[in-house]
Short mmCIF file of C-alpha atoms in Angstrom, two decimals:
data_model
loop_
_atom_site.label_atom_id
_atom_site.label_comp_id
_atom_site.label_asym_id
_atom_site.label_seq_id
_atom_site.Cartn_x
_atom_site.Cartn_y
_atom_site.Cartn_z
CA MET H 30 -35.13 1.16 18.20
CA GLU H 31 -34.89 2.72 15.04
CA ASN H 32 -31.43 3.03 15.65
CA VAL H 33 -31.05 -0.54 16.41
CA ALA H 34 -32.40 -1.67 12.93
CA SER H 35 -30.09 0.96 11.18
CA ILE H 36 -27.27 -0.60 12.72
CA PHE H 37 -28.01 -3.75 11.78
CA VAL H 38 -28.59 -3.24 8.36
CA LYS H 39 -25.63 -0.86 8.15
CA SER H 40 -23.32 -3.15 9.42
CA ILE H 41 -24.41 -6.14 6.61
CA PHE H 42 -23.85 -3.89 3.60
CA VAL H 43 -22.07 -0.63 4.30
CA ASP H 44 -19.55 -1.72 6.87
CA ASN H 45 -19.78 -5.40 5.89
CA MET H 46 -16.83 -7.27 7.71
CA ILE H 47 -15.15 -8.90 4.80
CA PHE H 48 -15.59 -6.12 1.97
CA ALA H 49 -14.87 -3.13 4.26
CA TYR H 50 -12.32 -4.07 6.84
CA PHE H 51 -11.31 -7.76 5.56
CA LEU H 52 -11.92 -9.31 8.68
CA GLY H 53 -11.80 -13.51 9.00
CA MET H 54 -10.19 -13.15 5.58
CA CYS H 55 -8.04 -16.45 6.60
CA SER H 56 -11.08 -18.63 6.91
CA TYR H 57 -12.86 -16.61 4.43
CA LEU H 58 -10.35 -17.91 1.86
CA ALA H 59 -10.02 -21.29 3.37
CA VAL H 60 -13.08 -22.72 3.95
CA SER H 61 -15.08 -20.80 0.64
CA LYS H 62 -14.69 -24.06 -1.49
CA ASN H 63 -18.50 -25.09 -1.45
CA VAL H 64 -21.84 -23.68 -0.39
CA LYS H 65 -22.62 -26.11 2.35
CA THR H 66 -19.57 -25.62 4.47
CA SER H 67 -19.40 -21.95 4.07
CA ILE H 68 -22.94 -21.86 5.63
CA GLY H 69 -21.95 -23.78 8.55
CA LEU H 70 -19.12 -21.56 9.32
CA GLY H 71 -21.30 -18.46 8.28
CA ALA H 72 -23.88 -19.43 10.88
CA ALA H 73 -21.34 -20.30 13.67
CA VAL H 74 -19.76 -17.15 12.82
CA ILE H 75 -22.87 -15.28 13.62
CA PHE H 76 -23.74 -17.55 16.72
CA VAL H 77 -20.59 -16.95 18.24
CA LEU H 78 -20.61 -13.19 17.24
CA VAL H 79 -24.20 -12.98 19.09
CA ILE H 80 -22.73 -14.42 22.11
CA THR H 81 -19.42 -12.92 22.87
CA LEU H 82 -20.02 -9.46 21.66
CA PRO H 83 -22.94 -8.57 24.34
CA LEU H 84 -20.39 -10.03 27.03
CA ASN H 85 -17.49 -8.19 26.22
CA TYR H 86 -20.08 -4.98 25.93
CA LEU H 87 -20.79 -5.52 29.67
CA LEU H 88 -16.96 -6.18 30.54
CA GLU H 89 -16.49 -2.74 28.74
CA THR H 90 -18.83 -0.72 30.41
CA TYR H 91 -18.77 -2.05 34.04
CA VAL H 92 -14.83 -2.96 33.94
CA LEU H 93 -12.49 -1.55 31.45
CA ARG H 94 -13.76 1.88 30.33
CA GLU H 95 -12.23 4.95 32.18
CA GLY H 96 -14.76 5.64 35.18
CA ALA H 97 -16.28 2.26 34.49
CA LEU H 98 -15.45 1.00 37.95
CA ALA H 99 -17.42 3.67 39.71
CA TRP H 100 -19.67 1.21 40.86
CA LEU H 101 -17.12 -0.26 43.39
CA GLY H 102 -16.66 3.21 45.28
CA PRO H 103 -15.44 6.90 44.51
CA ASN H 104 -11.99 5.99 44.81
CA PHE H 105 -12.29 3.59 41.86
CA LYS H 106 -13.71 6.51 39.53
CA THR H 107 -10.62 7.44 37.89
CA LEU H 108 -9.37 4.01 37.05
CA ASP H 109 -8.85 3.32 33.41
CA LEU H 110 -8.34 -0.53 32.66
CA SER H 111 -8.36 -0.23 28.85
CA TYR H 112 -4.86 -1.54 28.31
CA LEU H 113 -6.38 -4.59 29.63
CA SER H 114 -9.02 -5.27 26.92
CA PHE H 115 -6.95 -7.01 24.61
CA ILE H 116 -6.08 -9.75 26.85
CA LEU H 117 -9.82 -10.02 28.40
CA PHE H 118 -11.66 -9.65 25.17
CA ILE H 119 -9.64 -12.75 24.19
CA ALA H 120 -9.97 -14.78 26.90
CA VAL H 121 -13.71 -14.16 26.49
CA ILE H 122 -13.97 -15.23 23.10
CA ALA H 123 -11.83 -18.57 23.75
CA ALA H 124 -13.60 -19.58 26.87
CA MET H 125 -16.97 -18.93 25.02
CA THR H 126 -16.13 -20.71 22.11
CA GLN H 127 -14.92 -23.67 24.14
CA LEU H 128 -18.20 -23.54 26.19
CA VAL H 129 -20.26 -23.23 23.15
CA GLU H 130 -18.99 -26.17 21.66
CA MET H 131 -19.23 -28.27 24.44
CA ALA H 132 -22.82 -27.08 24.79
CA VAL H 133 -23.53 -27.82 21.21
CA GLU H 134 -22.26 -31.11 21.39
CA LYS H 135 -24.07 -32.01 24.37
CA PHE H 136 -27.54 -31.10 23.57
CA THR H 137 -27.89 -30.75 20.17
CA PRO H 138 -25.68 -33.28 18.43
CA SER H 139 -27.02 -32.79 14.91
CA LEU H 140 -26.17 -29.10 14.91
CA TYR H 141 -22.77 -30.36 16.29
CA ALA H 142 -22.30 -32.29 13.32
CA SER H 143 -22.46 -29.71 10.98
CA LEU H 144 -20.75 -26.80 13.37
CA GLY H 145 -18.73 -28.37 15.38
CA ILE H 146 -15.42 -28.53 13.46
CA PHE H 147 -15.55 -24.89 12.81
CA LEU H 148 -16.14 -23.54 16.54
CA PRO H 149 -12.38 -24.11 17.80
CA LEU H 150 -11.29 -22.52 14.62
CA ILE H 151 -13.45 -19.36 15.25
CA ALA H 152 -11.58 -18.37 18.08
CA VAL H 153 -9.08 -17.13 16.08
CA ASN H 154 -11.18 -15.74 13.41
CA CYS H 155 -10.54 -11.98 13.43
CA SER H 156 -13.88 -11.19 12.81
CA ILE H 157 -15.27 -11.96 16.17
CA MET H 158 -12.10 -10.41 18.07
CA GLY H 159 -12.65 -7.24 15.34
CA GLY H 160 -16.36 -6.88 16.00
CA SER H 161 -15.70 -6.59 19.80
CA LEU H 162 -13.03 -3.65 19.24
CA PHE H 163 -15.15 -1.92 17.00
CA MET H 164 -17.91 -2.03 19.50
CA GLN H 165 -15.16 -0.63 21.85
CA GLN H 166 -14.31 2.15 19.25
CA ARG H 167 -17.77 3.07 18.61
CA ALA H 168 -19.18 3.31 22.18
CA PHE H 169 -22.58 1.71 21.58
CA ASN H 170 -25.12 3.61 24.31
CA SER H 171 -27.09 0.31 24.99
CA ILE H 172 -26.29 -3.53 24.99
CA VAL H 173 -29.24 -3.87 22.54
CA GLU H 174 -27.12 -1.86 19.84
CA ALA H 175 -23.87 -3.89 20.41
CA THR H 176 -26.03 -7.33 20.17
CA SER H 177 -27.69 -5.98 16.88
CA PHE H 178 -24.35 -4.88 15.58
CA ALA H 179 -22.88 -8.16 16.51
CA ALA H 180 -26.14 -9.73 14.44
CA GLY H 181 -25.54 -7.63 11.70
CA SER H 182 -21.82 -8.24 11.22
CA GLY H 183 -22.20 -12.12 11.45
CA VAL H 184 -25.26 -11.84 8.48
CA GLY H 185 -22.51 -9.69 6.33
CA TRP H 186 -20.04 -12.50 6.78
CA LEU H 187 -22.51 -15.43 6.24
CA LEU H 188 -23.57 -13.44 2.98
CA ALA H 189 -20.40 -12.55 1.80
CA ILE H 190 -18.77 -16.09 2.21
CA VAL H 191 -21.93 -17.84 0.66
CA GLY H 192 -21.63 -15.63 -2.17
CA LEU H 193 -18.06 -16.25 -3.02
CA ALA H 194 -18.72 -19.96 -2.35
CA ALA H 195 -21.10 -20.18 -5.25
CA ILE H 196 -18.96 -18.44 -7.28
CA ARG H 197 -16.08 -20.65 -6.84
CA GLU H 198 -17.93 -23.67 -7.46
CA LYS H 199 -18.87 -22.59 -10.81
CA MET H 200 -15.35 -21.21 -11.34
CA GLU H 201 -14.14 -25.06 -11.07
CA TYR H 202 -14.99 -25.41 -14.68
CA SER H 203 -13.33 -22.06 -16.12
CA GLN H 204 -10.15 -22.18 -17.75
CA VAL H 205 -8.20 -19.66 -15.45
CA PRO H 206 -4.41 -19.28 -16.13
CA LEU H 207 -1.95 -21.76 -14.49
CA PRO H 208 -0.32 -19.16 -11.99
CA LEU H 209 -3.51 -17.26 -11.00
CA ARG H 210 -5.53 -20.72 -10.25
CA GLY H 211 -6.71 -21.07 -7.03
CA LEU H 212 -5.27 -18.19 -4.63
CA GLY H 213 -5.03 -15.38 -7.41
CA ILE H 214 -8.47 -15.67 -8.90
CA THR H 215 -10.02 -15.89 -5.40
CA PHE H 216 -8.48 -12.33 -4.74
CA ILE H 217 -9.73 -11.01 -8.05
CA THR H 218 -13.29 -12.51 -7.17
CA VAL H 219 -13.23 -11.04 -3.84
CA ALA H 220 -11.82 -7.47 -5.13
CA LEU H 221 -14.91 -7.50 -7.57
CA MET H 222 -17.24 -8.42 -5.20
CA ALA H 223 -15.77 -5.68 -2.64
CA LEU H 224 -16.18 -3.14 -5.53
CA ALA H 225 -19.93 -4.30 -5.68
CA PHE H 226 -20.18 -3.74 -2.20
CA LEU H 227 -18.60 -0.34 -2.26
CA SER H 228 -22.20 0.68 -4.23
CA PHE H 229 -23.63 0.32 -0.91
CA SER H 230 -21.51 2.93 0.82
CA GLY H 231 -23.23 6.10 -0.51
CA LEU H 232 -26.44 4.64 1.26
CA LYS H 233 -27.88 6.88 4.05
CA ILE H 234 -29.83 5.05 6.76
CA MET B 10 24.31 -27.01 17.53
CA GLY B 11 27.74 -25.82 16.90
CA LYS B 12 27.64 -23.02 14.85
CA LEU B 13 24.69 -20.21 15.63
CA ILE B 14 23.81 -20.00 12.10
CA SER B 15 23.66 -23.65 10.69
CA GLU B 16 22.24 -24.76 7.42
CA LYS B 17 18.76 -25.50 8.75
CA THR B 18 18.30 -22.50 10.32
CA LYS B 19 19.49 -20.39 7.33
CA GLN B 20 16.63 -22.56 5.54
CA VAL B 21 14.09 -21.79 8.31
CA PHE B 22 14.92 -17.95 7.64
CA LEU B 23 14.96 -17.79 4.18
CA GLY B 24 12.13 -20.16 3.48
CA PRO B 25 9.24 -17.54 4.40
CA LEU B 26 10.49 -14.60 2.42
CA SER B 27 9.89 -16.62 -0.89
CA LYS B 28 9.31 -20.12 -1.75
CA ASN B 29 6.81 -20.40 1.69
CA ASN B 30 5.78 -16.88 1.97
CA PRO B 31 3.11 -16.51 4.67
CA ILE B 32 0.71 -14.28 2.67
CA GLY B 33 1.12 -15.63 -0.90
CA VAL B 34 1.78 -19.06 -0.53
CA GLN B 35 0.58 -20.09 3.21
CA VAL B 36 -2.54 -17.75 3.11
CA LEU B 37 -2.11 -16.34 6.46
CA GLY B 38 -2.54 -13.11 7.92
CA ILE B 39 -4.75 -11.66 5.22
CA CYS B 40 -7.05 -9.46 6.96
CA SER B 41 -4.44 -6.78 8.26
CA ALA B 42 -2.53 -6.89 4.98
CA LEU B 43 -5.11 -5.56 3.05
CA ALA B 44 -6.62 -2.92 5.48
CA VAL B 45 -3.35 -1.28 6.89
CA THR B 46 -1.89 -0.80 3.57
CA ALA B 47 -3.20 2.47 1.85
CA ASN B 48 -0.16 4.26 2.75
CA LEU B 49 3.39 3.15 3.22
CA LYS B 50 3.98 4.17 7.04
CA PRO B 51 0.96 2.23 8.37
CA ALA B 52 2.28 -0.97 6.53
CA LEU B 53 5.65 -0.59 7.48
CA VAL B 54 4.84 -0.03 11.29
CA MET B 55 2.27 -3.15 10.70
CA GLY B 56 5.17 -5.12 9.15
CA ILE B 57 7.73 -4.48 12.13
CA SER B 58 4.88 -5.01 14.90
CA VAL B 59 3.80 -8.45 13.52
CA THR B 60 7.75 -9.46 13.00
CA VAL B 61 8.64 -8.42 16.46
CA ILE B 62 5.71 -10.18 17.91
CA VAL B 63 5.56 -13.50 15.81
CA ALA B 64 9.37 -13.89 16.80
CA PHE B 65 9.07 -12.91 20.70
CA SER B 66 5.88 -15.12 21.24
CA ASN B 67 7.41 -18.14 19.08
CA VAL B 68 10.30 -18.02 21.59
CA ILE B 69 8.00 -17.77 24.58
CA ILE B 70 5.66 -20.59 23.32
CA SER B 71 8.66 -22.71 22.40
CA LEU B 72 10.03 -22.23 26.02
CA LEU B 73 7.04 -23.33 27.21
CA ARG B 74 6.27 -25.87 24.84
CA ASN B 75 6.70 -29.28 27.25
CA THR B 76 4.54 -27.56 30.17
CA ILE B 77 1.72 -26.58 28.21
CA PRO B 78 -1.25 -29.21 28.84
CA ASN B 79 -2.29 -30.30 25.20
CA ARG B 80 -5.88 -29.50 25.84
CA ILE B 81 -5.42 -25.87 26.87
CA ARG B 82 -2.89 -24.74 24.51
CA ILE B 83 -4.86 -22.57 22.41
CA ILE B 84 -5.75 -20.13 25.16
CA VAL B 85 -2.24 -20.32 26.77
CA GLN B 86 -1.02 -19.16 23.26
CA LEU B 87 -3.72 -16.68 22.91
CA VAL B 88 -2.72 -14.94 26.22
CA VAL B 89 0.99 -15.15 25.48
CA VAL B 90 0.32 -13.33 22.23
CA ALA B 91 -2.35 -10.66 23.65
CA ALA B 92 0.16 -9.79 26.25
CA LEU B 93 2.85 -9.21 23.69
CA VAL B 94 0.29 -7.05 21.81
CA THR B 95 -0.69 -5.24 24.55
CA VAL B 96 3.20 -4.06 25.13
CA VAL B 97 3.41 -3.24 21.48
CA SER B 98 0.25 -1.23 21.28
CA GLU B 99 1.15 0.87 24.33
CA VAL B 100 4.42 1.41 22.74
CA LEU B 101 3.05 2.79 19.39
CA LYS B 102 0.70 5.09 21.39
CA ALA B 103 3.48 6.63 23.25
CA TYR B 104 5.90 6.92 20.46
CA ALA B 105 4.07 6.97 17.05
CA TYR B 106 0.64 8.16 18.37
CA ASP B 107 -0.77 9.39 14.63
CA VAL B 108 0.24 5.72 13.30
CA SER B 109 -1.53 4.09 16.24
CA VAL B 110 -4.51 6.29 15.51
CA LYS B 111 -4.65 5.13 11.87
CA LEU B 112 -3.95 1.38 12.58
CA SER B 113 -6.85 1.37 14.90
CA VAL B 114 -8.47 -1.82 15.70
CA TYR B 115 -5.84 -3.49 13.67
CA ILE B 116 -3.11 -3.49 16.31
CA GLY B 117 -5.41 -5.68 18.27
CA LEU B 118 -6.39 -7.85 15.66
CA ILE B 119 -2.35 -8.91 15.54
CA ILE B 120 -3.70 -11.01 18.47
CA THR B 121 -6.06 -13.13 15.95
CA ASN B 122 -3.45 -12.73 12.81
CA CYS B 123 -3.47 -16.45 11.67
CA ILE B 124 0.53 -16.03 11.22
CA LEU B 125 0.70 -16.27 14.55
CA MET B 126 -1.34 -19.08 15.82
CA GLY B 127 0.10 -20.99 12.45
CA ARG B 128 3.38 -20.62 13.39
CA LEU B 129 3.00 -21.35 17.22
CA GLU B 130 1.16 -24.50 16.50
CA ALA B 131 3.30 -25.55 13.45
CA PHE B 132 6.67 -24.68 14.51
CA ALA B 133 7.47 -23.35 18.13
CA MET B 134 5.51 -26.18 19.67
CA ALA B 135 8.03 -28.36 18.43
CA ASN B 136 11.35 -26.69 17.90
CA LYS B 137 13.93 -25.27 20.33
CA PRO B 138 13.83 -21.20 21.18
CA TRP B 139 16.57 -20.40 18.63
CA GLU B 140 14.88 -21.70 15.77
CA SER B 141 11.85 -20.55 16.64
CA PHE B 142 12.88 -16.99 16.87
CA VAL B 143 14.55 -17.17 13.33
CA ASP B 144 11.20 -18.80 12.06
CA GLY B 145 9.17 -16.03 13.69
CA LEU B 146 11.56 -13.30 12.31
CA GLY B 147 11.55 -14.99 8.66
CA ASN B 148 7.83 -15.19 8.61
CA GLY B 149 7.38 -11.90 10.27
CA LEU B 150 9.85 -10.44 7.48
CA GLY B 151 7.86 -12.45 4.82
CA TYR B 152 4.87 -10.73 5.81
CA ALA B 153 6.34 -7.48 5.90
CA VAL B 154 7.69 -7.78 2.37
CA ILE B 155 4.26 -8.31 0.75
CA LEU B 156 2.82 -5.15 2.90
CA VAL B 157 5.49 -2.66 1.99
CA ILE B 158 4.77 -3.64 -1.59
CA VAL B 159 1.31 -3.21 -1.44
CA GLY B 160 1.66 0.22 0.46
CA PHE B 161 4.14 1.45 -2.07
CA PHE B 162 2.06 0.72 -4.80
CA ARG B 163 -1.27 2.09 -3.45
CA GLU B 164 0.52 5.36 -2.18
CA ILE B 165 2.32 6.04 -5.03
CA PHE B 166 -0.61 5.70 -7.28
CA GLY B 167 -3.18 6.86 -4.98
CA ALA B 168 -1.66 9.74 -3.34
CA GLY B 169 1.30 10.37 -5.16
CA SER B 170 3.61 10.39 -2.49
CA LEU B 171 5.88 8.07 -0.37
CA LEU B 172 5.84 7.92 3.71
CA GLY B 173 3.85 11.61 3.14
CA PHE B 174 6.37 13.07 0.60
CA ARG B 175 5.58 14.01 -2.52
CA ILE B 176 7.25 11.61 -5.67
CA ILE B 177 5.03 12.48 -8.43
CA PRO B 178 6.07 16.38 -9.59
CA GLN B 179 3.51 19.03 -9.48
CA SER B 180 4.50 19.48 -13.46
CA PHE B 181 2.70 15.97 -14.22
CA TYR B 182 -0.73 17.24 -12.38
CA ASP B 183 -0.45 20.17 -14.29
CA ALA B 184 -0.23 18.21 -17.72
CA GLY B 185 -3.59 16.67 -16.72
CA TYR B 186 -2.36 13.23 -14.58
CA SER B 187 -4.58 12.75 -11.65
CA ASN B 188 -4.27 10.65 -8.35
CA ASN B 189 -6.23 7.13 -8.76
CA GLY B 190 -8.43 7.65 -5.83
CA LEU B 191 -9.67 3.90 -6.22
CA MET B 192 -6.04 2.81 -4.92
CA MET B 193 -7.07 4.03 -1.74
CA MET B 194 -10.20 1.89 -1.73
CA PRO B 195 -10.02 -1.72 -0.44
CA PRO B 196 -10.84 -3.86 -3.23
CA MET B 197 -7.48 -2.39 -5.27
CA ALA B 198 -5.48 -4.17 -1.99
CA LEU B 199 -7.15 -7.51 -3.23
CA ILE B 200 -6.14 -6.65 -6.88
CA ILE B 201 -2.52 -6.21 -6.05
CA ILE B 202 -2.05 -8.98 -3.96
CA ALA B 203 -3.55 -11.33 -6.34
CA VAL B 204 -0.87 -9.47 -8.99
CA ILE B 205 1.69 -10.27 -6.49
CA ILE B 206 0.65 -14.08 -6.31
CA TRP B 207 0.23 -14.17 -10.03
CA ILE B 208 3.93 -13.21 -10.98
CA HIS B 209 5.53 -14.99 -7.77
CA ARG B 210 3.68 -18.37 -9.32
CA SER B 211 4.82 -17.72 -12.61
CA LEU B 212 8.64 -17.48 -11.50
CA ASN B 213 7.97 -20.49 -9.11
CA LYS B 214 6.29 -23.44 -11.49
CA GLU B 215 6.52 -25.92 -8.66
CA LEU B 216 3.62 -23.80 -6.61
CA GLN B 217 1.01 -23.40 -9.32
CA GLU B 218 -2.22 -25.54 -8.61
#
């Protein structure tokens, strides 16, 4: 149980999706112009991560990994399907975002109004695919650990995008040199935030 | 289509290299640009891989563009790209194992690289295969150029070497020079890209916001 909590905290601060791995950078830069929409996108990322990552974990453990198909019979013991993981992971992610979008639209129209436009975008958000690939690489012991990793990464992503959006809202009023205005200064801001987050890397959890 | 390389095709190819650069101007595919550029070699391999994948997925989608149902086009595109990425990843594992270990998850993440989806949606769905191929090539190279520049500066200042060969002579170190460890850290990649954007936009005034 301790392990689960430490994975959660670690994936928020030390292994932050944005500041340590730059995952989901495209939508991070594009949708961080104001705090309200960035909260919406962040929430959608958490949502989709927590749904797809455990699914992909099951897929990895019972289908893809070397020897994972042993439950089918002794003949399958040496089968290694891991080269199929890219296609299967992305299929699960694309299908799940589509399903989640439809479910949210049907059952909670108010949530759909705030999250809806972001959900299709999320299928191609690197942080979702990245979460699944990191899960494969780190070989978590149980589905609970994988889920806590998903939740932590999502919360870290939300934290990062809301922070950047708040800074960018303030920056509207400052005199940035013309060639740096917009994209350039945003990059520098993210770099400074990432430097601040580097200080967490010494944390022993 | 009389000539193989018409005026328009040339424009399609050269645009992404500067005025319409995928990273500096379209803001696509930043994730991997930052993460794999601590050394020049992975940056180079990544650039080549992305170029190959963009060019060929553009051709495939362009050939299929009239048969793909509109509602499920994203899934079709993702599957085509994922198949190509799998091929590239297996090739790298076979012929350049050390680089493929260093690139780790970022090879898989080419699937969700926004350049791919961006080009497929914006160009390949509406153009002929040959032009789409050239467009993919141009955008892939535009991406690779930035990666190589960032990788060059990070490796030479962070490790004093290029492609693993020592560039800064030992006598410099004896005289008190030392490598800038910060260059190896992720934030510096962001700063270098910001500087590239700064220079690029100072030279091209029409890109300024």
